[in-house]
Protein backbone atom coordinates (compact mmCIF):
# COMPACT_ATOMS: atom_id res chain seq x y z
CA UNK A 1 0.00 0.00 0.00
CA UNK A 2 1.44 3.36 -1.02
CA UNK A 3 1.53 5.79 1.93
CA UNK A 4 -1.15 8.52 1.89
CA UNK A 5 -0.12 11.58 -0.08
CA UNK A 6 -1.11 14.14 2.52
CA UNK A 7 -2.55 14.22 6.04
CA UNK A 8 -4.70 17.00 7.32
CA UNK A 9 -5.90 15.60 10.64
CA UNK A 10 -8.99 16.66 12.46
CA UNK A 11 -9.55 19.72 10.27
CA UNK A 12 -11.46 17.72 7.68
CA UNK A 13 -13.67 16.15 10.33
CA UNK A 14 -14.76 19.52 11.62
CA UNK A 15 -15.19 21.04 8.18
CA UNK A 16 -17.07 18.05 6.81
CA UNK A 17 -19.93 18.62 9.23
CA UNK A 18 -20.69 21.91 7.51
CA UNK A 19 -21.30 20.22 4.15
CA UNK A 20 -23.15 17.09 5.19
CA UNK A 21 -26.48 18.65 4.32
CA UNK A 22 -29.58 16.66 3.53
CA UNK A 23 -29.71 18.22 0.09
CA UNK A 24 -26.06 17.56 -0.74
CA UNK A 25 -22.88 19.62 -0.78
CA UNK A 26 -23.69 23.28 -1.43
CA UNK A 27 -21.24 25.77 -2.85
CA UNK A 28 -20.34 29.08 -1.30
CA UNK A 29 -21.23 32.21 -3.22
CA UNK A 30 -19.53 33.76 -5.02
CA UNK A 31 -17.42 31.04 -6.62
CA UNK A 32 -14.09 31.11 -4.75
CA UNK A 33 -11.85 30.05 -7.63
CA UNK A 34 -10.53 32.17 -10.49
CA UNK A 35 -11.45 30.91 -13.93
CA UNK A 36 -8.33 29.92 -15.89
CA UNK A 37 -7.72 31.79 -19.11
CA UNK A 38 -8.70 30.01 -22.30
CA UNK A 39 -5.03 29.71 -23.21
CA UNK A 40 -4.26 27.59 -20.14
CA UNK A 41 -7.21 25.21 -20.34
CA UNK A 42 -6.44 21.88 -22.01
CA UNK A 43 -9.73 20.12 -22.73
CA UNK A 44 -9.77 16.33 -22.96
CA UNK A 45 -10.39 14.87 -26.38
CA UNK A 46 -13.81 13.25 -26.82
CA UNK A 47 -15.37 15.53 -24.19
CA UNK A 48 -18.34 17.80 -24.66
CA UNK A 49 -18.39 21.30 -23.19
CA UNK A 50 -17.47 20.65 -19.55
CA UNK A 51 -19.02 17.21 -19.76
CA UNK A 52 -17.50 13.73 -19.90
CA UNK A 53 -19.73 11.38 -21.93
CA UNK A 54 -19.94 7.61 -21.73
CA UNK A 55 -22.17 5.34 -23.78
CA UNK A 56 -24.46 5.90 -26.75
CA UNK A 57 -27.84 4.95 -25.35
CA UNK A 58 -31.14 6.66 -26.13
CA UNK A 59 -31.76 7.70 -22.52
CA UNK A 60 -29.66 10.65 -21.39
CA UNK A 61 -28.53 10.71 -17.77
CA UNK A 62 -26.57 13.79 -16.71
CA UNK A 63 -24.74 13.94 -13.38
CA UNK A 64 -23.25 17.01 -11.70
CA UNK A 65 -20.83 15.75 -9.09
CA UNK A 66 -17.75 16.37 -6.99
CA UNK A 67 -15.37 13.54 -6.13
CA UNK A 68 -15.08 14.88 -2.57
CA UNK A 69 -18.83 15.10 -1.89
CA UNK A 70 -20.08 12.36 0.49
CA UNK A 71 -23.60 12.73 -0.90
CA UNK A 72 -22.29 12.08 -4.40
CA UNK A 73 -20.62 8.97 -3.04
CA UNK A 74 -23.88 7.84 -1.43
CA UNK A 75 -25.76 8.38 -4.69
CA UNK A 76 -23.24 6.28 -6.61
CA UNK A 77 -23.57 3.53 -4.02
CA UNK A 78 -27.29 3.52 -4.78
CA UNK A 79 -27.18 3.71 -8.58
CA UNK A 80 -23.58 3.18 -9.71
CA UNK A 81 -23.94 -0.50 -10.59
CA UNK A 82 -27.05 0.29 -12.62
CA UNK A 83 -25.28 3.11 -14.47
CA UNK A 84 -22.47 0.76 -15.42
CA UNK A 85 -24.94 -1.88 -16.61
CA UNK A 86 -27.06 0.56 -18.63
CA UNK A 87 -24.06 2.13 -20.34
CA UNK A 88 -22.58 -1.29 -21.18
CA UNK A 89 -25.93 -2.48 -22.55
CA UNK A 90 -26.25 0.54 -24.81
CA UNK A 91 -29.38 1.80 -23.07
CA UNK A 92 -28.01 4.99 -21.53
CA UNK A 93 -25.70 7.85 -22.40
CA UNK A 94 -24.14 9.09 -19.16
CA UNK A 95 -22.56 12.53 -18.98
CA UNK A 96 -20.54 13.48 -15.91
CA UNK A 97 -20.12 17.18 -15.20
CA UNK A 98 -17.29 17.49 -12.66
CA UNK A 99 -17.15 20.22 -10.04
CA UNK A 100 -14.27 20.81 -7.65
CA UNK A 101 -15.41 23.16 -4.88
CA UNK A 102 -15.91 20.58 -2.12
CA UNK A 103 -12.19 20.01 -1.46
CA UNK A 104 -11.68 23.62 -0.43
CA UNK A 105 -14.93 23.70 1.52
CA UNK A 106 -13.82 20.69 3.55
CA UNK A 107 -10.39 22.13 4.23
CA UNK A 108 -8.77 19.42 2.13
CA UNK A 109 -5.28 20.49 1.07
CA UNK A 110 -4.83 17.44 -1.19
CA UNK A 111 -7.06 18.97 -3.90
CA UNK A 112 -8.69 15.58 -4.30
CA UNK A 113 -11.69 16.99 -6.18
CA UNK A 114 -9.46 18.40 -8.92
CA UNK A 115 -7.05 15.45 -9.04
CA UNK A 116 -9.87 12.93 -9.33
CA UNK A 117 -11.72 14.98 -11.96
CA UNK A 118 -8.46 15.25 -13.91
CA UNK A 119 -8.16 11.46 -13.85
CA UNK A 120 -11.71 11.04 -15.18
CA UNK A 121 -10.91 13.46 -17.98
CA UNK A 122 -7.72 11.53 -18.77
CA UNK A 123 -9.70 8.33 -19.31
CA UNK A 124 -12.10 10.04 -21.72
CA UNK A 125 -9.17 11.72 -23.48
CA UNK A 126 -7.57 8.29 -23.93
CA UNK A 127 -10.66 7.06 -25.78
CA UNK A 128 -11.87 4.74 -23.03
CA UNK A 129 -15.06 6.52 -22.01
CA UNK A 130 -16.80 3.16 -21.75
CA UNK A 131 -14.80 2.59 -18.53
CA UNK A 132 -15.83 5.97 -17.09
CA UNK A 133 -18.73 4.74 -14.88
CA UNK A 134 -16.60 2.03 -13.28
CA UNK A 135 -13.64 4.36 -12.72
CA UNK A 136 -15.92 7.06 -11.31
CA UNK A 137 -17.36 4.55 -8.84
CA UNK A 138 -13.90 3.54 -7.63
CA UNK A 139 -12.80 7.14 -7.19
CA UNK A 140 -15.92 7.89 -5.17
CA UNK A 141 -15.34 4.77 -3.07
CA UNK A 142 -11.83 6.00 -2.26
CA UNK A 143 -12.63 9.58 -1.33
CA UNK A 144 -10.13 11.53 0.77
CA UNK A 145 -10.29 10.73 4.50
CA UNK A 146 -8.67 12.04 7.66
CA UNK A 147 -5.75 9.78 6.76
CA UNK A 148 -5.20 11.60 3.49
CA UNK A 149 -5.78 11.11 -0.23
CA UNK A 150 -4.63 8.49 -2.69
CA UNK A 151 -1.28 9.04 -4.37
CA UNK A 152 -1.06 9.35 -8.15
CA UNK A 153 0.14 5.76 -8.42
CA UNK A 154 -2.97 4.58 -6.62
CA UNK A 155 -5.25 6.57 -8.89
CA UNK A 156 -3.56 4.97 -11.90
CA UNK A 157 -4.02 1.55 -10.30
CA UNK A 158 -7.74 2.23 -9.82
CA UNK A 159 -8.04 3.08 -13.50
CA UNK A 160 -6.54 -0.29 -14.37
CA UNK A 161 -8.92 -1.96 -11.90
CA UNK A 162 -11.80 -0.26 -13.73
CA UNK A 163 -10.61 -1.86 -16.97
CA UNK A 164 -8.78 1.10 -18.51
CA UNK A 165 -6.15 -0.22 -20.91
CA UNK A 166 -4.54 3.07 -21.90
CA UNK A 167 -1.58 4.54 -20.04
CA UNK A 168 -2.92 7.65 -18.32
CA UNK A 169 0.04 8.02 -15.94
CA UNK A 170 1.44 11.19 -17.54
CA UNK A 171 -1.94 12.90 -17.56
CA UNK A 172 -2.46 11.99 -13.90
CA UNK A 173 0.97 13.00 -12.63
CA UNK A 174 1.14 16.17 -14.76
CA UNK A 175 -2.46 17.14 -13.88
CA UNK A 176 -2.98 17.74 -17.57
CA UNK A 177 -6.70 18.48 -17.28
CA UNK A 178 -6.73 20.16 -13.86
CA UNK A 179 -7.34 23.59 -15.39
CA UNK A 180 -10.24 22.12 -17.36
CA UNK A 181 -11.72 20.69 -14.15
CA UNK A 182 -11.45 24.11 -12.49
CA UNK A 183 -13.03 25.76 -15.53
CA UNK A 184 -15.84 23.19 -15.43
CA UNK A 185 -16.52 24.06 -11.79
CA UNK A 186 -16.68 27.76 -12.57
CA UNK A 187 -18.76 27.21 -15.70
CA UNK A 188 -21.47 25.26 -13.89
CA UNK A 189 -21.80 26.95 -10.50
CA UNK A 190 -24.74 29.35 -10.62
CA UNK A 191 -25.78 28.22 -14.10
CA UNK A 192 -29.26 26.99 -14.96
CA UNK A 193 -29.20 23.60 -16.67
CA UNK A 194 -30.56 23.88 -20.21
CA UNK A 195 -34.18 22.80 -20.53
CA UNK A 196 -34.81 22.89 -16.78
CA UNK A 197 -35.24 25.35 -13.95
CA UNK A 198 -32.48 23.61 -11.98
CA UNK A 199 -29.67 25.95 -10.95
CA UNK A 200 -26.33 24.34 -10.12
CA UNK A 201 -25.74 25.52 -6.56
CA UNK A 202 -24.35 22.26 -5.24
CA UNK A 203 -24.01 18.55 -5.90
CA UNK A 204 -25.15 15.92 -6.64
CA UNK A 205 -27.63 16.81 -9.35
CA UNK A 206 -29.10 14.10 -11.54
CA UNK A 207 -31.13 14.77 -14.68
CA UNK A 208 -32.81 11.83 -16.41
CA UNK A 209 -33.99 12.46 -19.98
CA UNK A 210 -34.24 16.18 -19.32
CA UNK A 211 -36.05 15.94 -15.99
CA UNK A 212 -34.26 16.71 -12.71
CA UNK A 213 -34.44 13.76 -10.34
CA UNK A 214 -35.31 14.31 -6.68
CA UNK A 215 -32.43 12.93 -4.61
CA UNK A 216 -33.76 12.07 -1.16
CA UNK A 217 -31.06 9.87 0.42
CA UNK A 218 -33.81 7.97 2.20
CA UNK A 219 -33.10 4.56 0.72
CA UNK A 220 -35.47 5.02 -2.24
CA UNK A 221 -33.13 6.73 -4.73
CA UNK A 222 -31.95 3.54 -6.40
CA UNK A 223 -35.43 2.11 -6.93
CA UNK A 224 -36.83 5.41 -8.18
CA UNK A 225 -33.95 5.94 -10.63
CA UNK A 226 -34.51 2.44 -12.00
CA UNK A 227 -38.22 3.20 -12.41
CA UNK A 228 -37.45 6.48 -14.20
CA UNK A 229 -34.98 4.87 -16.60
CA UNK A 230 -37.31 1.95 -17.29
CA UNK A 231 -40.08 4.39 -18.12
CA UNK A 232 -37.75 6.43 -20.37
CA UNK A 233 -36.82 3.23 -22.19
CA UNK A 234 -40.49 2.58 -22.82
CA UNK A 235 -40.73 -0.27 -20.35
CSV table of C-alpha atoms in Angstrom, one decimal, residues 44-46 52-53 116-133 135-136 139 155-156 158-160 162-166 168 171-172 177:
chain,number,residue,atom,x,y,z
A,44,UNK,CA,-9.8,16.3,-23.0
A,45,UNK,CA,-10.4,14.9,-26.4
A,46,UNK,CA,-13.8,13.3,-26.8
A,52,UNK,CA,-17.5,13.7,-19.9
A,53,UNK,CA,-19.7,11.4,-21.9
A,116,UNK,CA,-9.9,12.9,-9.3
A,117,UNK,CA,-11.7,15.0,-12.0
A,118,UNK,CA,-8.5,15.3,-13.9
A,119,UNK,CA,-8.2,11.5,-13.9
A,120,UNK,CA,-11.7,11.0,-15.2
A,121,UNK,CA,-10.9,13.5,-18.0
A,122,UNK,CA,-7.7,11.5,-18.8
A,123,UNK,CA,-9.7,8.3,-19.3
A,124,UNK,CA,-12.1,10.0,-21.7
A,125,UNK,CA,-9.2,11.7,-23.5
A,126,UNK,CA,-7.6,8.3,-23.9
A,127,UNK,CA,-10.7,7.1,-25.8
A,128,UNK,CA,-11.9,4.7,-23.0
A,129,UNK,CA,-15.1,6.5,-22.0
A,130,UNK,CA,-16.8,3.2,-21.7
A,131,UNK,CA,-14.8,2.6,-18.5
A,132,UNK,CA,-15.8,6.0,-17.1
A,133,UNK,CA,-18.7,4.7,-14.9
A,135,UNK,CA,-13.6,4.4,-12.7
A,136,UNK,CA,-15.9,7.1,-11.3
A,139,UNK,CA,-12.8,7.1,-7.2
A,155,UNK,CA,-5.3,6.6,-8.9
A,156,UNK,CA,-3.6,5.0,-11.9
A,158,UNK,CA,-7.7,2.2,-9.8
A,159,UNK,CA,-8.0,3.1,-13.5
A,160,UNK,CA,-6.5,-0.3,-14.4
A,162,UNK,CA,-11.8,-0.3,-13.7
A,163,UNK,CA,-10.6,-1.9,-17.0
A,164,UNK,CA,-8.8,1.1,-18.5
A,165,UNK,CA,-6.2,-0.2,-20.9
A,166,UNK,CA,-4.5,3.1,-21.9
A,168,UNK,CA,-2.9,7.6,-18.3
A,171,UNK,CA,-1.9,12.9,-17.6
A,172,UNK,CA,-2.5,12.0,-13.9
A,177,UNK,CA,-6.7,18.5,-17.3
